[in-house]
Amino acid sequence: MTDLTTLKYTEEHEWVALEGDVATVGITDYAADKLGDVVYVDLPAVGSTVTANTVCGEIESTKSVGELYAPLSGEIVAVNDAVVDDPSLVNSGSFEGGWLVKIQVDPADVDALLDRAAYVALTGGEE
């Protein structure tokens, strides 16, 4: 199980795990729960550049279509093809096998994101 206190979060309900200068990004359980059963995921291509706080993908569920925002600026270095092939992984393990993209970033940029306590406060105490 992922230690959720070691992650950073965005107001758009993404989580970020930083290893060196690579940020692994996914959506939180809170977001996955609000979306409902995820049926389609559209992710940016490896090698593409994303800009923080801009739309870089799409997540469709049985309830709605949600946009995936880049939490940080950088280059996409990996996408989770398993999630593209089986979008339900976003619901069954959003912090584990349900990660979406890996972005090469400036590690200092991560400091501007929310910590776990701030994210829980944002969601009204729901985790």
JSON list of C-alpha atoms in Angstrom, two decimals:
[
{"chain": "A", "resi": 1, "resn": "MET", "atom": "CA", "xyz": [0.00, 0.00, 0.00]},
{"chain": "A", "resi": 2, "resn": "THR", "atom": "CA", "xyz": [1.23, 3.46, -0.86]},
{"chain": "A", "resi": 3, "resn": "ASP", "atom": "CA", "xyz": [1.94, 5.81, 2.05]},
{"chain": "A", "resi": 4, "resn": "LEU", "atom": "CA", "xyz": [-0.45, 8.61, 1.08]},
{"chain": "A", "resi": 5, "resn": "THR", "atom": "CA", "xyz": [1.34, 11.10, 3.33]},
{"chain": "A", "resi": 6, "resn": "THR", "atom": "CA", "xyz": [4.43, 10.95, 1.09]},
{"chain": "A", "resi": 7, "resn": "LEU", "atom": "CA", "xyz": [2.49, 12.07, -1.98]},
{"chain": "A", "resi": 8, "resn": "LYS", "atom": "CA", "xyz": [1.61, 15.56, -3.17]},
{"chain": "A", "resi": 9, "resn": "TYR", "atom": "CA", "xyz": [-1.81, 16.52, -4.50]},
{"chain": "A", "resi": 10, "resn": "THR", "atom": "CA", "xyz": [-3.57, 19.04, -6.73]},
{"chain": "A", "resi": 11, "resn": "GLU", "atom": "CA", "xyz": [-6.89, 20.81, -6.40]},
{"chain": "A", "resi": 12, "resn": "GLU", "atom": "CA", "xyz": [-7.94, 18.89, -9.53]},
{"chain": "A", "resi": 13, "resn": "HIS", "atom": "CA", "xyz": [-7.61, 15.63, -7.54]},
{"chain": "A", "resi": 14, "resn": "GLU", "atom": "CA", "xyz": [-4.37, 14.26, -8.96]},
{"chain": "A", "resi": 15, "resn": "TRP", "atom": "CA", "xyz": [-1.66, 12.71, -6.82]},
{"chain": "A", "resi": 16, "resn": "VAL", "atom": "CA", "xyz": [2.06, 13.00, -7.52]},
{"chain": "A", "resi": 17, "resn": "ALA", "atom": "CA", "xyz": [4.87, 10.71, -6.37]},
{"chain": "A", "resi": 18, "resn": "LEU", "atom": "CA", "xyz": [8.32, 12.12, -7.02]},
{"chain": "A", "resi": 19, "resn": "GLU", "atom": "CA", "xyz": [11.36, 9.90, -7.60]},
{"chain": "A", "resi": 20, "resn": "GLY", "atom": "CA", "xyz": [14.39, 11.98, -8.56]},
{"chain": "A", "resi": 21, "resn": "ASP", "atom": "CA", "xyz": [13.14, 14.21, -11.38]},
{"chain": "A", "resi": 22, "resn": "VAL", "atom": "CA", "xyz": [10.30, 11.91, -12.49]},
{"chain": "A", "resi": 23, "resn": "ALA", "atom": "CA", "xyz": [6.79, 12.51, -11.17]},
{"chain": "A", "resi": 24, "resn": "THR", "atom": "CA", "xyz": [4.31, 9.63, -11.34]},
{"chain": "A", "resi": 25, "resn": "VAL", "atom": "CA", "xyz": [0.78, 10.99, -11.64]},
{"chain": "A", "resi": 26, "resn": "GLY", "atom": "CA", "xyz": [-2.66, 9.48, -11.06]},
{"chain": "A", "resi": 27, "resn": "ILE", "atom": "CA", "xyz": [-6.06, 10.52, -9.83]},
{"chain": "A", "resi": 28, "resn": "THR", "atom": "CA", "xyz": [-7.03, 10.14, -6.19]},
{"chain": "A", "resi": 29, "resn": "ASP", "atom": "CA", "xyz": [-9.51, 7.63, -4.80]},
{"chain": "A", "resi": 30, "resn": "TYR", "atom": "CA", "xyz": [-11.78, 10.60, -4.08]},
{"chain": "A", "resi": 31, "resn": "ALA", "atom": "CA", "xyz": [-11.79, 11.56, -7.78]},
{"chain": "A", "resi": 32, "resn": "ALA", "atom": "CA", "xyz": [-12.21, 7.95, -8.92]},
{"chain": "A", "resi": 33, "resn": "ASP", "atom": "CA", "xyz": [-15.16, 7.55, -6.57]},
{"chain": "A", "resi": 34, "resn": "LYS", "atom": "CA", "xyz": [-16.81, 10.75, -7.83]},
{"chain": "A", "resi": 35, "resn": "LEU", "atom": "CA", "xyz": [-16.30, 9.68, -11.46]},
{"chain": "A", "resi": 36, "resn": "GLY", "atom": "CA", "xyz": [-17.79, 6.24, -11.01]},
{"chain": "A", "resi": 37, "resn": "ASP", "atom": "CA", "xyz": [-16.74, 3.31, -13.18]},
{"chain": "A", "resi": 38, "resn": "VAL", "atom": "CA", "xyz": [-13.99, 4.51, -15.52]},
{"chain": "A", "resi": 39, "resn": "VAL", "atom": "CA", "xyz": [-14.50, 3.16, -19.05]},
{"chain": "A", "resi": 40, "resn": "TYR", "atom": "CA", "xyz": [-12.00, 5.14, -21.17]},
{"chain": "A", "resi": 41, "resn": "VAL", "atom": "CA", "xyz": [-8.69, 6.91, -20.59]},
{"chain": "A", "resi": 42, "resn": "ASP", "atom": "CA", "xyz": [-6.93, 9.17, -23.12]},
{"chain": "A", "resi": 43, "resn": "LEU", "atom": "CA", "xyz": [-3.35, 10.04, -22.15]},
{"chain": "A", "resi": 44, "resn": "PRO", "atom": "CA", "xyz": [-0.69, 12.25, -23.77]},
{"chain": "A", "resi": 45, "resn": "ALA", "atom": "CA", "xyz": [1.98, 10.60, -25.92]},
{"chain": "A", "resi": 46, "resn": "VAL", "atom": "CA", "xyz": [5.44, 9.77, -24.60]},
{"chain": "A", "resi": 47, "resn": "GLY", "atom": "CA", "xyz": [7.79, 12.57, -25.63]},
{"chain": "A", "resi": 48, "resn": "SER", "atom": "CA", "xyz": [5.10, 15.24, -25.55]},
{"chain": "A", "resi": 49, "resn": "THR", "atom": "CA", "xyz": [5.45, 18.29, -23.34]},
{"chain": "A", "resi": 50, "resn": "VAL", "atom": "CA", "xyz": [2.78, 19.24, -20.83]},
{"chain": "A", "resi": 51, "resn": "THR", "atom": "CA", "xyz": [2.24, 22.52, -19.00]},
{"chain": "A", "resi": 52, "resn": "ALA", "atom": "CA", "xyz": [1.14, 22.69, -15.38]},
{"chain": "A", "resi": 53, "resn": "ASN", "atom": "CA", "xyz": [-2.58, 23.28, -14.82]},
{"chain": "A", "resi": 54, "resn": "THR", "atom": "CA", "xyz": [-3.53, 22.60, -18.44]},
{"chain": "A", "resi": 55, "resn": "VAL", "atom": "CA", "xyz": [-5.58, 19.71, -19.78]},
{"chain": "A", "resi": 56, "resn": "CYS", "atom": "CA", "xyz": [-3.41, 16.82, -20.99]},
{"chain": "A", "resi": 57, "resn": "GLY", "atom": "CA", "xyz": [-5.87, 13.95, -21.15]},
{"chain": "A", "resi": 58, "resn": "GLU", "atom": "CA", "xyz": [-9.37, 12.71, -20.56]},
{"chain": "A", "resi": 59, "resn": "ILE", "atom": "CA", "xyz": [-11.03, 10.19, -18.27]},
{"chain": "A", "resi": 60, "resn": "GLU", "atom": "CA", "xyz": [-14.52, 8.96, -19.16]},
{"chain": "A", "resi": 61, "resn": "SER", "atom": "CA", "xyz": [-16.79, 7.11, -16.81]},
{"chain": "A", "resi": 62, "resn": "THR", "atom": "CA", "xyz": [-20.31, 5.79, -16.82]},
{"chain": "A", "resi": 63, "resn": "LYS", "atom": "CA", "xyz": [-21.32, 9.07, -15.10]},
{"chain": "A", "resi": 64, "resn": "SER", "atom": "CA", "xyz": [-19.30, 11.76, -16.85]},
{"chain": "A", "resi": 65, "resn": "VAL", "atom": "CA", "xyz": [-16.24, 12.86, -18.78]},
{"chain": "A", "resi": 66, "resn": "GLY", "atom": "CA", "xyz": [-13.42, 14.35, -16.72]},
{"chain": "A", "resi": 67, "resn": "GLU", "atom": "CA", "xyz": [-10.32, 16.19, -17.82]},
{"chain": "A", "resi": 68, "resn": "LEU", "atom": "CA", "xyz": [-6.86, 15.19, -16.68]},
{"chain": "A", "resi": 69, "resn": "TYR", "atom": "CA", "xyz": [-4.76, 18.22, -15.78]},
{"chain": "A", "resi": 70, "resn": "ALA", "atom": "CA", "xyz": [-0.98, 18.20, -15.78]},
{"chain": "A", "resi": 71, "resn": "PRO", "atom": "CA", "xyz": [0.04, 18.87, -12.18]},
{"chain": "A", "resi": 72, "resn": "LEU", "atom": "CA", "xyz": [3.51, 19.97, -13.29]},
{"chain": "A", "resi": 73, "resn": "SER", "atom": "CA", "xyz": [5.26, 21.11, -16.45]},
{"chain": "A", "resi": 74, "resn": "GLY", "atom": "CA", "xyz": [7.63, 18.73, -18.18]},
{"chain": "A", "resi": 75, "resn": "GLU", "atom": "CA", "xyz": [8.04, 15.93, -20.68]},
{"chain": "A", "resi": 76, "resn": "ILE", "atom": "CA", "xyz": [5.94, 12.75, -20.64]},
{"chain": "A", "resi": 77, "resn": "VAL", "atom": "CA", "xyz": [8.43, 9.90, -20.20]},
{"chain": "A", "resi": 78, "resn": "ALA", "atom": "CA", "xyz": [5.94, 7.05, -19.70]},
{"chain": "A", "resi": 79, "resn": "VAL", "atom": "CA", "xyz": [2.23, 6.30, -19.93]},
{"chain": "A", "resi": 80, "resn": "ASN", "atom": "CA", "xyz": [0.46, 3.44, -18.22]},
{"chain": "A", "resi": 81, "resn": "ASP", "atom": "CA", "xyz": [-0.69, 1.33, -21.18]},
{"chain": "A", "resi": 82, "resn": "ALA", "atom": "CA", "xyz": [-2.34, -1.09, -18.74]},
{"chain": "A", "resi": 83, "resn": "VAL", "atom": "CA", "xyz": [-4.81, 1.65, -17.76]},
{"chain": "A", "resi": 84, "resn": "VAL", "atom": "CA", "xyz": [-5.51, 2.47, -21.40]},
{"chain": "A", "resi": 85, "resn": "ASP", "atom": "CA", "xyz": [-6.24, -1.22, -22.04]},
{"chain": "A", "resi": 86, "resn": "ASP", "atom": "CA", "xyz": [-8.20, -1.68, -18.77]},
{"chain": "A", "resi": 87, "resn": "PRO", "atom": "CA", "xyz": [-9.51, 1.68, -17.48]},
{"chain": "A", "resi": 88, "resn": "SER", "atom": "CA", "xyz": [-11.11, -0.01, -14.46]},
{"chain": "A", "resi": 89, "resn": "LEU", "atom": "CA", "xyz": [-7.61, -0.07, -12.90]},
{"chain": "A", "resi": 90, "resn": "VAL", "atom": "CA", "xyz": [-8.20, 3.61, -12.08]},
{"chain": "A", "resi": 91, "resn": "ASN", "atom": "CA", "xyz": [-11.06, 2.54, -9.79]},
{"chain": "A", "resi": 92, "resn": "SER", "atom": "CA", "xyz": [-9.52, -0.60, -8.35]},
{"chain": "A", "resi": 93, "resn": "GLY", "atom": "CA", "xyz": [-6.08, 0.80, -7.54]},
{"chain": "A", "resi": 94, "resn": "SER", "atom": "CA", "xyz": [-5.71, 4.49, -8.25]},
{"chain": "A", "resi": 95, "resn": "PHE", "atom": "CA", "xyz": [-2.61, 4.71, -6.01]},
{"chain": "A", "resi": 96, "resn": "GLU", "atom": "CA", "xyz": [-1.08, 1.45, -7.22]},
{"chain": "A", "resi": 97, "resn": "GLY", "atom": "CA", "xyz": [-1.50, 0.02, -10.75]},
{"chain": "A", "resi": 98, "resn": "GLY", "atom": "CA", "xyz": [-3.86, 2.82, -11.75]},
{"chain": "A", "resi": 99, "resn": "TRP", "atom": "CA", "xyz": [-1.19, 5.51, -12.21]},
{"chain": "A", "resi": 100, "resn": "LEU", "atom": "CA", "xyz": [-1.55, 7.42, -15.48]},
{"chain": "A", "resi": 101, "resn": "VAL", "atom": "CA", "xyz": [1.64, 9.16, -16.63]},
{"chain": "A", "resi": 102, "resn": "LYS", "atom": "CA", "xyz": [5.22, 9.84, -15.62]},
{"chain": "A", "resi": 103, "resn": "ILE", "atom": "CA", "xyz": [6.56, 13.33, -16.24]},
{"chain": "A", "resi": 104, "resn": "GLN", "atom": "CA", "xyz": [10.18, 14.49, -16.13]},
{"chain": "A", "resi": 105, "resn": "VAL", "atom": "CA", "xyz": [9.97, 17.67, -14.05]},
{"chain": "A", "resi": 106, "resn": "ASP", "atom": "CA", "xyz": [11.92, 20.22, -12.08]},
{"chain": "A", "resi": 107, "resn": "PRO", "atom": "CA", "xyz": [11.70, 18.64, -8.59]},
{"chain": "A", "resi": 108, "resn": "ALA", "atom": "CA", "xyz": [11.47, 22.09, -6.97]},
{"chain": "A", "resi": 109, "resn": "ASP", "atom": "CA", "xyz": [8.07, 22.58, -8.65]},
{"chain": "A", "resi": 110, "resn": "VAL", "atom": "CA", "xyz": [6.58, 19.78, -6.56]},
{"chain": "A", "resi": 111, "resn": "ASP", "atom": "CA", "xyz": [6.85, 21.89, -3.41]},
{"chain": "A", "resi": 112, "resn": "ALA", "atom": "CA", "xyz": [4.01, 24.11, -4.64]},
{"chain": "A", "resi": 113, "resn": "LEU", "atom": "CA", "xyz": [1.52, 21.20, -4.57]},
{"chain": "A", "resi": 114, "resn": "LEU", "atom": "CA", "xyz": [-0.73, 20.29, -1.64]},
{"chain": "A", "resi": 115, "resn": "ASP", "atom": "CA", "xyz": [0.37, 17.95, 1.13]},
{"chain": "A", "resi": 116, "resn": "ARG", "atom": "CA", "xyz": [-1.96, 15.18, 2.38]},
{"chain": "A", "resi": 117, "resn": "ALA", "atom": "CA", "xyz": [-3.50, 17.27, 5.17]},
{"chain": "A", "resi": 118, "resn": "ALA", "atom": "CA", "xyz": [-4.31, 20.15, 2.80]},
{"chain": "A", "resi": 119, "resn": "TYR", "atom": "CA", "xyz": [-5.82, 17.74, 0.27]},
{"chain": "A", "resi": 120, "resn": "VAL", "atom": "CA", "xyz": [-8.01, 16.05, 2.89]},
{"chain": "A", "resi": 121, "resn": "ALA", "atom": "CA", "xyz": [-9.16, 19.50, 4.02]},
{"chain": "A", "resi": 122, "resn": "LEU", "atom": "CA", "xyz": [-9.97, 20.37, 0.39]},
{"chain": "A", "resi": 123, "resn": "THR", "atom": "CA", "xyz": [-12.19, 17.30, 0.04]},
{"chain": "A", "resi": 124, "resn": "GLY", "atom": "CA", "xyz": [-14.05, 18.06, 3.24]},
{"chain": "A", "resi": 125, "resn": "GLY", "atom": "CA", "xyz": [-12.29, 15.36, 5.20]},
{"chain": "A", "resi": 126, "resn": "GLU", "atom": "CA", "xyz": [-12.99, 12.60, 2.68]},
{"chain": "A", "resi": 127, "resn": "GLU", "atom": "CA", "xyz": [-10.04, 10.52, 1.69]}
]
